[in-house]
mmCIF file of C-alpha atoms and ligand atoms in Angstrom:
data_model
loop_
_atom_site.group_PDB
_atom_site.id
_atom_site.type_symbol
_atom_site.label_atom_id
_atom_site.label_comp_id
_atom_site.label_asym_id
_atom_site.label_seq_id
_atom_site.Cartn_x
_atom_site.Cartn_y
_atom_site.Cartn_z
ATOM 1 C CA UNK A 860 32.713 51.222 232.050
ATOM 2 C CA UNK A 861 33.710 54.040 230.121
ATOM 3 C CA UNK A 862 36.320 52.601 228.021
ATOM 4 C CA UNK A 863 36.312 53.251 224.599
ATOM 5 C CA UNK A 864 36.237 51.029 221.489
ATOM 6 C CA UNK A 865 39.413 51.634 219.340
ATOM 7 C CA UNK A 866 39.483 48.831 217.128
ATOM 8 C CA UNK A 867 36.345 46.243 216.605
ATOM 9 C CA UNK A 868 36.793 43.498 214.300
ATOM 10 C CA UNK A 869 33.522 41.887 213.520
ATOM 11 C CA UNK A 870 33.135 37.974 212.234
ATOM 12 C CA UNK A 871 35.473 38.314 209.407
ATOM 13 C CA UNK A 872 36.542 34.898 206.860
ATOM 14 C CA UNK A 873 39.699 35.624 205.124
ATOM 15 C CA UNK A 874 40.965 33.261 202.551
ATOM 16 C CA UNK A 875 44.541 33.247 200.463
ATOM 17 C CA UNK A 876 43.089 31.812 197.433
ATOM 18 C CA UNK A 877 40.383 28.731 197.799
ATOM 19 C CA UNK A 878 42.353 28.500 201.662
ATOM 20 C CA UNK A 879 39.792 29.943 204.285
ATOM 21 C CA UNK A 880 42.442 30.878 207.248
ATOM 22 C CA UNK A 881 39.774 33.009 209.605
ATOM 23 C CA UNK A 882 36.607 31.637 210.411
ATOM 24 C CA UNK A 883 34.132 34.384 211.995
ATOM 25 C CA UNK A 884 36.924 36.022 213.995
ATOM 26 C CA UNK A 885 36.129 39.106 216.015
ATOM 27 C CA UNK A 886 37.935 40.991 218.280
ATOM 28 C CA UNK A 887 37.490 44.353 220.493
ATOM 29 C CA UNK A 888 40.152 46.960 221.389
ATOM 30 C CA UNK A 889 39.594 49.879 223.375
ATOM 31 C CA UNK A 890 41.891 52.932 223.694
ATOM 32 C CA UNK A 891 45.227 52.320 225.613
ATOM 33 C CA UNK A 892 44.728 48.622 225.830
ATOM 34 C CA UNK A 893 47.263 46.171 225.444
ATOM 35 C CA UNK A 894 46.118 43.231 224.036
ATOM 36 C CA UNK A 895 47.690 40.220 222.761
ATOM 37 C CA UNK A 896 46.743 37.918 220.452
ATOM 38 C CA UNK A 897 48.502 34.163 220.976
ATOM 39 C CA UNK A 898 48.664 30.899 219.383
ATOM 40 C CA UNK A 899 50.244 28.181 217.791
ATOM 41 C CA UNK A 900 52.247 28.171 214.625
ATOM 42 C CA UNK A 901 50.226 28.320 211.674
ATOM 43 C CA UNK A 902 47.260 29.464 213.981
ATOM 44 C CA UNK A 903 46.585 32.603 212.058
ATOM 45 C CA UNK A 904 48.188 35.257 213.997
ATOM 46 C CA UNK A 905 50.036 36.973 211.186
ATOM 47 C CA UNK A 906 46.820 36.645 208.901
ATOM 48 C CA UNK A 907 44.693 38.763 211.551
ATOM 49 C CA UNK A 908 47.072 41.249 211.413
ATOM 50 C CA UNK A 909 47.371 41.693 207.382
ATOM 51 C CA UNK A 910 43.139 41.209 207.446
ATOM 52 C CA UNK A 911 43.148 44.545 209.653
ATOM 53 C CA UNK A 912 45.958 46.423 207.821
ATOM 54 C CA UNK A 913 44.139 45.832 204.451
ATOM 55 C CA UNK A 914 46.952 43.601 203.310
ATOM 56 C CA UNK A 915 45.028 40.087 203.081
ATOM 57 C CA UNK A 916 41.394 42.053 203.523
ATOM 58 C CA UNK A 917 38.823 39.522 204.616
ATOM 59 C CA UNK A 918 35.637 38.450 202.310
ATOM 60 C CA UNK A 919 33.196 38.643 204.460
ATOM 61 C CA UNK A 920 32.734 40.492 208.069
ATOM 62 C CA UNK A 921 33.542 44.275 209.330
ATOM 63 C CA UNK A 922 36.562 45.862 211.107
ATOM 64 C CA UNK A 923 36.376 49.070 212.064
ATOM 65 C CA UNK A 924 38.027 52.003 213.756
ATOM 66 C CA UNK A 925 36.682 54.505 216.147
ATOM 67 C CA UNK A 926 33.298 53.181 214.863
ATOM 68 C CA UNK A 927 34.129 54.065 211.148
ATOM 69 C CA UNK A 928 34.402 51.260 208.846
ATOM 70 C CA UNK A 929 38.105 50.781 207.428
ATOM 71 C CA UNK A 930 37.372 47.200 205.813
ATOM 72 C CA UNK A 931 37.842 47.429 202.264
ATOM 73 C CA UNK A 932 40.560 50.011 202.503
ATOM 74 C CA UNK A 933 44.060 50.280 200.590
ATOM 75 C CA UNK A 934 46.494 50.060 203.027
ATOM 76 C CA UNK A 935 47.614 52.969 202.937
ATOM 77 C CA UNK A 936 44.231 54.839 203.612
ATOM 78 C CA UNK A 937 44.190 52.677 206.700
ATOM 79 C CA UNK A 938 47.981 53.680 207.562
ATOM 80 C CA UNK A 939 46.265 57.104 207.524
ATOM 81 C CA UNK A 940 43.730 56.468 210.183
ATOM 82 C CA UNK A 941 46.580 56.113 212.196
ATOM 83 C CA UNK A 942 46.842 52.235 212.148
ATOM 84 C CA UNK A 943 50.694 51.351 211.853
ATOM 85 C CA UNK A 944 52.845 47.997 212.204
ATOM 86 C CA UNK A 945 56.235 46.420 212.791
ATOM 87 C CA UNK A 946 56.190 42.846 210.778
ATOM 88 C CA UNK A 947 57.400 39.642 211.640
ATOM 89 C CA UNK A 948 61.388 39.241 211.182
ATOM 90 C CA UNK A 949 61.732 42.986 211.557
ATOM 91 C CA UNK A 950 62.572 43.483 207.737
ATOM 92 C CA UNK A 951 65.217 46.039 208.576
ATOM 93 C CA UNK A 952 67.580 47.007 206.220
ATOM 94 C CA UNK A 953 70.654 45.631 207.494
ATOM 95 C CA UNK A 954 73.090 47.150 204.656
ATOM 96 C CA UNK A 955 71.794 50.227 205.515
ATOM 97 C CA UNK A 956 72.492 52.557 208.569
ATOM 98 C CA UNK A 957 69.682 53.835 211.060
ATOM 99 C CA UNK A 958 69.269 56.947 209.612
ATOM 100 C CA UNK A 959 69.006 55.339 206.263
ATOM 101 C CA UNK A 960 66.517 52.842 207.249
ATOM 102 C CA UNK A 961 64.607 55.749 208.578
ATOM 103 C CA UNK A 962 65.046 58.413 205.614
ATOM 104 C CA UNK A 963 63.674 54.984 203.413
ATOM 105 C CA UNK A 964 60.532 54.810 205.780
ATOM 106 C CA UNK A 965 59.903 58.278 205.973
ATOM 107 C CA UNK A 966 60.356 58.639 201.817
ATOM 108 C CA UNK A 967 57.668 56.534 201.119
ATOM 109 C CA UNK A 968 54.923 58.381 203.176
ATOM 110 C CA UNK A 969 53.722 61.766 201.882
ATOM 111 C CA UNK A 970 55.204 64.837 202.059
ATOM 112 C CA UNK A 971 57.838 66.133 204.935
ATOM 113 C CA UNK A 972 58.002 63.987 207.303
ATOM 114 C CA UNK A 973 61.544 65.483 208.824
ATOM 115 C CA UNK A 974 59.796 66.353 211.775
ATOM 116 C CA UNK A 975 58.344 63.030 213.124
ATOM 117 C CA UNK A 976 62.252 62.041 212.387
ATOM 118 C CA UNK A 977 63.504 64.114 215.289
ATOM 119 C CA UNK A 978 60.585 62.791 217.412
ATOM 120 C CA UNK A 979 61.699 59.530 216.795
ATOM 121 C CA UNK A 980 65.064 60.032 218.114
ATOM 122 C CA UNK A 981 63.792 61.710 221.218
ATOM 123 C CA UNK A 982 61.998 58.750 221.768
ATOM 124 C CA UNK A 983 64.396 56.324 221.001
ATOM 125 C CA UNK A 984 67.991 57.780 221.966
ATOM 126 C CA UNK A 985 69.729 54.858 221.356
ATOM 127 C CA UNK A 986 68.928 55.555 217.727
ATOM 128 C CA UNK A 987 69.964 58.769 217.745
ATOM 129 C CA UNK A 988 73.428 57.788 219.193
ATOM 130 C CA UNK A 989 73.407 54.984 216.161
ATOM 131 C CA UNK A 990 72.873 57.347 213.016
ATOM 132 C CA UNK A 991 75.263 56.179 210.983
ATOM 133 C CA UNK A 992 75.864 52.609 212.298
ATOM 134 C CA UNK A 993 74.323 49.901 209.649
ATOM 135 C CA UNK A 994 71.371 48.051 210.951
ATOM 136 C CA UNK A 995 72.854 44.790 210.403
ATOM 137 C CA UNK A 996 75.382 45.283 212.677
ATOM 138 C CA UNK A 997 73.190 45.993 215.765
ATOM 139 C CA UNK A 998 71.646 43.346 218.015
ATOM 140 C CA UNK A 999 68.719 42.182 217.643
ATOM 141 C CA UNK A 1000 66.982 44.035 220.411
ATOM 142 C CA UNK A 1001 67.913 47.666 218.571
ATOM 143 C CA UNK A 1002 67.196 46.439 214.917
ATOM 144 C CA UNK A 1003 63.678 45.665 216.922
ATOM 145 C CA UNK A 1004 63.088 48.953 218.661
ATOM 146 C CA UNK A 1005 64.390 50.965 214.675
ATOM 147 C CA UNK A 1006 61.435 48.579 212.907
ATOM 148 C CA UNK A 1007 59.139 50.138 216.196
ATOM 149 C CA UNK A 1008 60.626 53.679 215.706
ATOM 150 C CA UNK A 1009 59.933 53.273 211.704
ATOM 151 C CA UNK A 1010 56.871 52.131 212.186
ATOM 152 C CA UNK A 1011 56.027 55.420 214.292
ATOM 153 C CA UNK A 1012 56.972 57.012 211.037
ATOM 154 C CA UNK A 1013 54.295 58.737 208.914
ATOM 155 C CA UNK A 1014 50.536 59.811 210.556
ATOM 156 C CA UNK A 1015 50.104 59.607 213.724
ATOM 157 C CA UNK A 1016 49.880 55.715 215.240
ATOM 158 C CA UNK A 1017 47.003 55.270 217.344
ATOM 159 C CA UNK A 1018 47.422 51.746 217.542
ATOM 160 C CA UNK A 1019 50.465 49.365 216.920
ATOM 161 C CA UNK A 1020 50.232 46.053 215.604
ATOM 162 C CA UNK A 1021 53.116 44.377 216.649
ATOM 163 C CA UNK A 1022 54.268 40.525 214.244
ATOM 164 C CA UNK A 1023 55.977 38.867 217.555
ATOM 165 C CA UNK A 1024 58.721 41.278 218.279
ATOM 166 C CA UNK A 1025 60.514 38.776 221.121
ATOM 167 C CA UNK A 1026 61.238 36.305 218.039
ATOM 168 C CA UNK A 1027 64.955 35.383 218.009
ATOM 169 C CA UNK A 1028 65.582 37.457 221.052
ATOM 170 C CA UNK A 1029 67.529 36.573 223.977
ATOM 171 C CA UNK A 1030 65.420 36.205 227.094
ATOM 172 C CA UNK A 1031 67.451 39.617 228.225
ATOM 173 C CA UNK A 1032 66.760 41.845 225.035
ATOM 174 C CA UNK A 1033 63.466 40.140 225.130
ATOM 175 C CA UNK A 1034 62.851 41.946 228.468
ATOM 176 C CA UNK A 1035 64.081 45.461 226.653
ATOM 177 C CA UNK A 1036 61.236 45.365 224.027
ATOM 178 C CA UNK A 1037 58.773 44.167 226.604
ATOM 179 C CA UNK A 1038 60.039 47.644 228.471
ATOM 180 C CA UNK A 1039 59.693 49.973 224.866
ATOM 181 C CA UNK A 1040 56.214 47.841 224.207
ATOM 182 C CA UNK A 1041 55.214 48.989 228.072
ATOM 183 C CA UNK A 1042 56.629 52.588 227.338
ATOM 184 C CA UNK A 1043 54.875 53.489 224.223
ATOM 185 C CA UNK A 1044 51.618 52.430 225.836
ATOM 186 C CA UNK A 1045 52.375 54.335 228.860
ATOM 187 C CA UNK A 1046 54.088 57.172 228.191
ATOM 188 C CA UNK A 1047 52.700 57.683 224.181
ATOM 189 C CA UNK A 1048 48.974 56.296 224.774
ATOM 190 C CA UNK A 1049 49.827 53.941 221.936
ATOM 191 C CA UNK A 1050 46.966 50.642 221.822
ATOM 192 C CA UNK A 1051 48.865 47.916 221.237
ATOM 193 C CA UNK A 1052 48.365 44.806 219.480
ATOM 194 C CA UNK A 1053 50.759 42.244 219.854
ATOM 195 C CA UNK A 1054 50.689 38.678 218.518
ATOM 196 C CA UNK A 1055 53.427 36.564 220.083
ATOM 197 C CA UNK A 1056 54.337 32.857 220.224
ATOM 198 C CA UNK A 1057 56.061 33.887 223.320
ATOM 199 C CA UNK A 1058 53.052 33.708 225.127
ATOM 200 C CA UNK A 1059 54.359 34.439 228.665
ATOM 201 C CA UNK A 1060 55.984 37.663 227.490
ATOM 202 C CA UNK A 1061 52.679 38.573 225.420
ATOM 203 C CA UNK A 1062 50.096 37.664 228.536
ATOM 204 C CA UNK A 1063 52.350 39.676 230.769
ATOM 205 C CA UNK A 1064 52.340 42.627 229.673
ATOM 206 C CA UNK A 1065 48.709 42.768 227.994
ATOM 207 C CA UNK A 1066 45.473 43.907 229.204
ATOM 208 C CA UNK A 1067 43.510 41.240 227.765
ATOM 209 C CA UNK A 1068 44.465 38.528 225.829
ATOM 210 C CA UNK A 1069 42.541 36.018 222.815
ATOM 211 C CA UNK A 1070 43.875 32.964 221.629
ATOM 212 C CA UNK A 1071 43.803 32.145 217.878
ATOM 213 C CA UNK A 1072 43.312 28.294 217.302
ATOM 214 C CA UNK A 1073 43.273 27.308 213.470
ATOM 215 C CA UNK A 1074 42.196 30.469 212.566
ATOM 216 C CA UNK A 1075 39.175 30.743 214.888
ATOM 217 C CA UNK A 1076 39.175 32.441 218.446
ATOM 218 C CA UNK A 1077 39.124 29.976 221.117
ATOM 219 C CA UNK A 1078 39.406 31.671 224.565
ATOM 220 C CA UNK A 1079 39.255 35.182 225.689
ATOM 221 C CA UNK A 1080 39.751 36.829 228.815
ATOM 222 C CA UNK A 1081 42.182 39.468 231.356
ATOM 223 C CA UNK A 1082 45.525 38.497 230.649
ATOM 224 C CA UNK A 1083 46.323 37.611 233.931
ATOM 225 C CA UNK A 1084 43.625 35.335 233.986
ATOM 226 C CA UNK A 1085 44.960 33.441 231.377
ATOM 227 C CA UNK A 1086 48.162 33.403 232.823
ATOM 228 C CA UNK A 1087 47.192 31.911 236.148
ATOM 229 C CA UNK A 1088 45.212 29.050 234.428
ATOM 230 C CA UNK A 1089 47.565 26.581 233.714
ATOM 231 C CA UNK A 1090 45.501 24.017 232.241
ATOM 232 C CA UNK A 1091 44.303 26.539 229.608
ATOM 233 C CA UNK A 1092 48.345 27.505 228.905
ATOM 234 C CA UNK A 1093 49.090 24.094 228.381
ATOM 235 C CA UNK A 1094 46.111 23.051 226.286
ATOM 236 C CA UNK A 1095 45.893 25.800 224.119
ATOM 237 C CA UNK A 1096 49.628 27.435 224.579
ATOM 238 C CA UNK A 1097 51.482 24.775 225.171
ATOM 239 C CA UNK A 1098 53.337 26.314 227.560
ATOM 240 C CA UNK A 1099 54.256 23.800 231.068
HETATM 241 P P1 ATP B 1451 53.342 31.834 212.670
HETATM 242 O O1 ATP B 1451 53.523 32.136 214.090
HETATM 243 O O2 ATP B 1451 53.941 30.524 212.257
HETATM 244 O O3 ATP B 1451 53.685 32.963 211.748
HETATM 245 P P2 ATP B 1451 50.547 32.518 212.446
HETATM 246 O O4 ATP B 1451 49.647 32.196 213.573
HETATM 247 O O5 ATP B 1451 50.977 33.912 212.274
HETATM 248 O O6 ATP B 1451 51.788 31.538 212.496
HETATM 249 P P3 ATP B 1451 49.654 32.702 209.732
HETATM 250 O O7 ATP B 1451 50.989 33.139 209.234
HETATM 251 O O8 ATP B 1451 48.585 33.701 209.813
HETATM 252 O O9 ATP B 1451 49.808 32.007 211.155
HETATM 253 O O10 ATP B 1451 49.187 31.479 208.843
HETATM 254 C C1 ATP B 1451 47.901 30.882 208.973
HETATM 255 C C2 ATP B 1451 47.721 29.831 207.906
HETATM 256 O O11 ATP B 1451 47.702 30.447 206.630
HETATM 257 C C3 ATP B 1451 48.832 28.797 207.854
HETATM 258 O O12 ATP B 1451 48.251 27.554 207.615
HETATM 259 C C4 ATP B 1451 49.680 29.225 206.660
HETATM 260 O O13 ATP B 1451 50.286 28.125 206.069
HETATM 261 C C5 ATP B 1451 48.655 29.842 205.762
HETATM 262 N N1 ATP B 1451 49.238 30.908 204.925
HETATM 263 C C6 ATP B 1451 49.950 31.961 205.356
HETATM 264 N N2 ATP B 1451 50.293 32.760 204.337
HETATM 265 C C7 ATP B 1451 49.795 32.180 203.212
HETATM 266 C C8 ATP B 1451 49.825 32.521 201.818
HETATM 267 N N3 ATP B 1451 50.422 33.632 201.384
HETATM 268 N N4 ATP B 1451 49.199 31.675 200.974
HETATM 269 C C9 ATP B 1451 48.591 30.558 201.413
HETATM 270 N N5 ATP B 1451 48.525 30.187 202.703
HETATM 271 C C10 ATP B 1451 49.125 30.987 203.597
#
């Protein structure tokens, strides 16, 4: 194959405290992938993510990115090697209108970043149409795709890590982010990285998929083969 290695994260322990959370994780994602990373509550999703983004960096083990090592990192720095994400919960500003939210964002990077603003409305026109409507008052699916579009804010994102962006959706508006998820990857050669509880949503749009199980890896394979095994969704998904 020809495909090449984006992201590799190699064996890593991370701990908050004395608590060890990852045991030896690893995990491989090449360029234009979609891959999702599942599992149960408390599984260690959300402590993957901050291990890669520098946030919770892990004592022991590599990650790297386009074969250089990033582990070790601020978080920024890493932000800079075009590494970006949208957290759990969104975290929007909901007293504060779109173009607000985004002017915050964009402030906190370095230097003028006015241009990547326009971008970001191209991309997302229902943004653009929503300037100056407060975030709080949108639904859930459009506070969701202004937490992608801010994310997008800044260097350029080579890869997204995504904090389960379907939580407290409808099923409908869960179907909308699926769509801007599929789109960025598509149309913007983002890699994507999405953890999800909603594992059906996660496994059907991925390439390949790993599930987390008290903070080790437990199963990895195609997405779709996952998704056709039902005694593996059940066991380790829950899901009937
Ligand atoms: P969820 O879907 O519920 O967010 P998750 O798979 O993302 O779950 P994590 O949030 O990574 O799981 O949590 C993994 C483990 O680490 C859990 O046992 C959690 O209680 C613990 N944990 C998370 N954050 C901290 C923290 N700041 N200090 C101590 N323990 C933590």
């Amino acid at each position: 194959s020809t495909a090449e290695e984006l992201l590799a994260v190699d064996s890593i322990h991370t701990y908050y405290g004395q608590s060890h959370i990852l045991f030896d994780l690893s995990l491989s994602i090449d360029r234009g992938e979609i891959v999702a990373l599942v599992g149960r509550n408390g599984a260690g999703k959300t402590t993957t993510l901050r291990s890669v983004l520098g946030l919770t960096p892990p004592a022991e083990g590599t990650i790297a990115k386009d074969g250089e090592p990033i582990d070790g990192l601020e978080p920024y720095e890493i932000r800079k090697r075009g590494i970006s994400w949208v957290p759990e919960e969104r975290r929007v500003f909901g007293g504060l209108t779109v173009e607000e939210n985004l002017r915050l964002a964009a402030s906190t990077g370095e230097g003028d970043q006015s241009d990547g603003f326009e971008d970001v409305y191209e991309r997302f026109p229902r943004l653009d149409e929503r300037r100056s409507q407060k975030a709080g008052t949108m639904s859930g699916g459009e506070q969701q795709m202004l937490a992608i579009a801010r994310a997008l804010l800044g260097p350029e994102t080579d890869v997204l890590l995504l904090d389960e962006p379907s939580e407290g959706l409808a099923p409908q508006i869960v179907d909308d982010v699926a769509d801007i998820v599929r789109e960025l990857n598509e149309e913007e050669g983002v890699t994507i990285l999405l953890v999800e509880q909603n594992a059906e949503m996660a496994l059907e749009l991925a390439d390949h998929a790993y599930v987390l199980e008290n903070g080790r890896i437990v199963h990895d394979s195609p997405a779709a083969e996952l998704l056709a095994d039902r005694e593996a969704m059940e066991g380790y998904l829950g899901v009937k």
